[in-house]
Amino acid sequence: MTALAKIVHTAPEVEAEPELTDGFHLVIDALKLNGIETIYGVPGIPITDLGRMAQAEGMRVISFRHEQHAGNAAAIAGFLTQKPGICLTVSAPGFLNGLTALANATTNCFPMILISGSSEREIVDLQQGDYEEMDQLAIAKPLCKAAFRVLHAADIGIGVARAIRAACSGRPGGVYLDLPAKLFSQVMDAEAGQKSLVKVIDPAPAQHPAPEAIARALDVLKSAKRPLIVLGKGAAYAQADAAIRSLVETSGIPYVPMSMAKGLLPDTHPLSAGAARSTALKDSDVVLLIGARLNWLLSHGKGKSWGEPGSTKFIQIDIEPREMDSNVEIVAPVVGDIASCVQALLDGMGQGWQQPPSDWIETLRTKREANVAKMAPKLMSNASPMNFHAALGALRTIVKERPDAILVNEGANTLDLARGIIDMYQPRKRLDVGTWGIMGIGMGFAVAAAVETGKPVLCVEGDSAFGFSGMEVETICRYGLPVCIVVFNNNGIYRGTDTDPTGRDPATTVFVPDSRYDKMMEAFGGVGYHVTTPDELTRAVNEAMNSGRPALVNAVIDPAAGSESGNIGSLNPQSGIKKKK
Ligand code: ADP
Ligand code: TPW
Ligand code: MG
């Protein structure tokens, strides 16, 4: 410091130096201002200090072992809370690891923001080979709803606001926010910095349906002899639980829940046609879709699962206008947010609403009872080794007794059979592989479900499915989360009995036989169980869930019990070449 400066600095009449802020702090302040309290990520250059500072500023920063799982955690946090979940990654490889989760979030309509550090534009654009160089913005763009880059600290507030609005408004989805390393150390006047931040007002504004659209939908519904409501995960996301229940009960129309809409009304509800799904889809004449797309999960609204071509009329409630007519004609499109649309339908039904013909209700009830009765003995089986039904029968009772627990579910047989067998009783308690049928969501979803809701989590995992995110059991132990993982260990993918015809290697679908996944949990201080009967399984899961501590139950399942690809074996292409005898 020069002598003059010293004099000036100490002179009492001189103003104090302006307070400064920087890119790090502005990102944290912008998130907090918008009510975002948790970041899921993996640290490294250039975002290590961002995570540290966020933690120091009181945010919850959950560090994972791999970005894909942090991304899946952020995505399901978005689904559960309607606020975008935040995933924070390093440049290039970390960014790419997070990208699968971003794309999956977009596909499933979950709001999330992938924030990634990146290297400098000057070097990336001239392709001069920076540390972890990659044109991340360009790569992210086709895989998300929107992608933004912020170059100046003064624009952080707007950048974060745009990202939040893009993730939450309209059809929710994944957003990419690119923050080059230099941004974080840029300084600016603290007061100007605070003023530059934006608190997003009404990030997902109500979108009321047109009255004509409601009138048209009600006309079609009134004409129905065999109406059906299909509830999708959009309906679960919308958190319009009371209105949806009221619509079902007031209209008297039976409903089928899609996987993640199970529990929106309890699966035991008298109007649930979940256990008579095939009959309900095939024989219905008018179907009201609420937050469910007519994609492969509903056989595209045509073909064998449905009645004769043209015999089913579809009414669809969705916030995305372009969803209409995407697979078959929608005779009554209702575009708007589910809460507003369902309320408008209810208002329009008024006093004089006629319940659907009783023979239709009776047909579905009879079918449902027959299916439930057919299943019952299988669920009580004491076969040794355990088959899927016996193990799931035990878990079904546990979930009934613990309806507020969150069930995470992935695998093939383990997924399809659990979805059918385990009844759900409360909304947003079933989290699974969603629209893509993606393996690897398990531990990421489990961590976020525990962190966001504080509720106990039960993960029902195929042994293959578990392997995709298994290392995150360390994360679960590190944060001491109340997660009980049950690995359905049938020695492989679909089955553990395949062999290599040449006899050289293990078959492509099998794993080390009799693996002890429970020991993975023990390695990090959690509790491991090894069980071979439904009774042992029940005892282990109850003990684990009562303790609230991380636990993994290795449940030995008959390696021969599963079927190829679970319920969707028919999607496997068949060789065009006939096998020689
Ligand atoms: P599922 O797999 O359960 O059938 P999908 O993911 O196919 O469900 O469909 C969810 C649908 O819900 C999407 O088309 C999405 O646009 C819509 N959606 C999501 N949130 C809302 C909302 N708040 N209001 C209206 N539609 C919504
Ligand atoms: C990212 C393909 C679908 S289901 C599955 C795989 C590998 C595992 C099935 O075995 P699991 O279940 O979990 O042991 P079970 O009960 O039938 O034995 N990669 C990704 N996603 C998918 N869907 C696959 C591969 C697949
Ligand atoms: Mg398996």
PDB file of N, CA and C and ligand atoms in Angstrom, residues 388 411-414 437-439 462-465 468 490 492-494, ligand 2:
ATOM      1  N   PHE A 388     -40.663 -65.117  -6.623  1.00  0.00           N
ATOM      2  CA  PHE A 388     -40.974 -63.680  -6.542  1.00  0.00           C
ATOM      3  C   PHE A 388     -42.271 -63.432  -5.770  1.00  0.00           C
ATOM      4  N   GLY A 411     -35.908 -53.222 -11.752  1.00  0.00           N
ATOM      5  CA  GLY A 411     -35.613 -54.601 -12.117  1.00  0.00           C
ATOM      6  C   GLY A 411     -36.520 -54.980 -13.274  1.00  0.00           C
ATOM      7  N   ALA A 412     -36.626 -56.266 -13.568  1.00  0.00           N
ATOM      8  CA  ALA A 412     -37.554 -56.699 -14.615  1.00  0.00           C
ATOM      9  C   ALA A 412     -38.705 -57.445 -13.935  1.00  0.00           C
ATOM     10  N   ASN A 413     -38.504 -58.729 -13.599  1.00  0.00           N
ATOM     11  CA  ASN A 413     -39.529 -59.447 -12.826  1.00  0.00           C
ATOM     12  C   ASN A 413     -39.775 -58.733 -11.493  1.00  0.00           C
ATOM     13  N   THR A 414     -38.684 -58.310 -10.869  1.00  0.00           N
ATOM     14  CA  THR A 414     -38.805 -57.647  -9.564  1.00  0.00           C
ATOM     15  C   THR A 414     -39.650 -56.384  -9.679  1.00  0.00           C
ATOM     16  N   GLY A 437     -38.128 -47.137 -18.546  1.00  0.00           N
ATOM     17  CA  GLY A 437     -37.764 -48.416 -17.944  1.00  0.00           C
ATOM     18  C   GLY A 437     -36.265 -48.475 -17.677  1.00  0.00           C
ATOM     19  N   ILE A 438     -35.744 -47.396 -17.123  1.00  0.00           N
ATOM     20  CA  ILE A 438     -34.286 -47.265 -16.979  1.00  0.00           C
ATOM     21  C   ILE A 438     -33.808 -47.961 -15.699  1.00  0.00           C
ATOM     22  N   MET A 439     -32.760 -48.742 -15.810  1.00  0.00           N
ATOM     23  CA  MET A 439     -32.133 -49.327 -14.616  1.00  0.00           C
ATOM     24  C   MET A 439     -31.128 -48.318 -14.055  1.00  0.00           C
ATOM     25  N   GLY A 462     -34.118 -55.588  -8.241  1.00  0.00           N
ATOM     26  CA  GLY A 462     -33.520 -56.756  -8.867  1.00  0.00           C
ATOM     27  C   GLY A 462     -32.019 -56.723  -8.616  1.00  0.00           C
ATOM     28  N   ASP A 463     -31.372 -57.895  -8.627  1.00  0.00           N
ATOM     29  CA  ASP A 463     -29.921 -57.892  -8.350  1.00  0.00           C
ATOM     30  C   ASP A 463     -29.160 -57.157  -9.449  1.00  0.00           C
ATOM     31  N   SER A 464     -29.633 -57.268 -10.697  1.00  0.00           N
ATOM     32  CA  SER A 464     -28.990 -56.487 -11.759  1.00  0.00           C
ATOM     33  C   SER A 464     -29.268 -55.009 -11.566  1.00  0.00           C
ATOM     34  N   ALA A 465     -30.517 -54.672 -11.373  1.00  0.00           N
ATOM     35  CA  ALA A 465     -30.904 -53.262 -11.210  1.00  0.00           C
ATOM     36  C   ALA A 465     -30.076 -52.603 -10.112  1.00  0.00           C
ATOM     37  N   PHE A 468     -26.484 -51.227 -10.790  1.00  0.00           N
ATOM     38  CA  PHE A 468     -26.235 -49.990 -11.523  1.00  0.00           C
ATOM     39  C   PHE A 468     -25.906 -48.824 -10.584  1.00  0.00           C
ATOM     40  N   ASN A 490     -31.687 -63.340  -7.713  1.00  0.00           N
ATOM     41  CA  ASN A 490     -31.939 -64.572  -8.482  1.00  0.00           C
ATOM     42  C   ASN A 490     -30.750 -64.892  -9.387  1.00  0.00           C
ATOM     43  N   GLY A 492     -29.103 -63.162 -11.431  1.00  0.00           N
ATOM     44  CA  GLY A 492     -28.938 -62.611 -12.761  1.00  0.00           C
ATOM     45  C   GLY A 492     -30.068 -61.750 -13.269  1.00  0.00           C
ATOM     46  N   ILE A 493     -29.943 -61.445 -14.533  1.00  0.00           N
ATOM     47  CA  ILE A 493     -30.908 -60.629 -15.264  1.00  0.00           C
ATOM     48  C   ILE A 493     -32.024 -61.555 -15.747  1.00  0.00           C
ATOM     49  N   TYR A 494     -33.203 -61.347 -15.241  1.00  0.00           N
ATOM     50  CA  TYR A 494     -34.414 -62.153 -15.521  1.00  0.00           C
ATOM     51  C   TYR A 494     -34.375 -63.522 -14.831  1.00  0.00           C
TER      52      TYR A 494
HETATM   53  C1  TPW B   2     -29.783 -48.305 -18.261  1.00  0.00           C
HETATM   54  C2  TPW B   2     -31.977 -53.418 -19.746  1.00  0.00           C
HETATM   55  C3  TPW B   2     -33.930 -54.143 -18.296  1.00  0.00           C
HETATM   56  S1  TPW B   2     -34.277 -54.946 -16.868  1.00  0.00           S
HETATM   57  C4  TPW B   2     -32.662 -55.288 -16.548  1.00  0.00           C
HETATM   58  C5  TPW B   2     -31.848 -54.783 -17.547  1.00  0.00           C
HETATM   59  C6  TPW B   2     -30.381 -54.916 -17.555  1.00  0.00           C
HETATM   60  C7  TPW B   2     -32.259 -56.020 -15.305  1.00  0.00           C
HETATM   61  C8  TPW B   2     -33.185 -57.152 -14.942  1.00  0.00           C
HETATM   62  O1  TPW B   2     -32.590 -57.963 -13.968  1.00  0.00           O
HETATM   63  P1  TPW B   2     -32.882 -57.774 -12.442  1.00  0.00           P
HETATM   64  O2  TPW B   2     -34.407 -58.180 -12.340  1.00  0.00           O
HETATM   65  O3  TPW B   2     -32.788 -56.356 -12.059  1.00  0.00           O
HETATM   66  O4  TPW B   2     -32.015 -58.697 -11.702  1.00  0.00           O
HETATM   67  P2  TPW B   2     -35.050 -59.662 -12.365  1.00  0.00           P
HETATM   68  O5  TPW B   2     -35.913 -59.684 -11.160  1.00  0.00           O
HETATM   69  O6  TPW B   2     -35.868 -59.820 -13.612  1.00  0.00           O
HETATM   70  O7  TPW B   2     -33.940 -60.664 -12.302  1.00  0.00           O
HETATM   71  N1  TPW B   2     -29.543 -50.620 -19.058  1.00  0.00           N
HETATM   72  C9  TPW B   2     -30.363 -49.640 -18.651  1.00  0.00           C
HETATM   73  N2  TPW B   2     -31.670 -49.789 -18.570  1.00  0.00           N
HETATM   74  C10 TPW B   2     -32.222 -50.974 -18.944  1.00  0.00           C
HETATM   75  N3  TPW B   2     -33.543 -51.073 -18.880  1.00  0.00           N
HETATM   76  C11 TPW B   2     -31.417 -52.052 -19.352  1.00  0.00           C
HETATM   77  C12 TPW B   2     -30.057 -51.823 -19.391  1.00  0.00           C
HETATM   78  C13 TPW B   2     -32.595 -54.112 -18.557  1.00  0.00           C
END
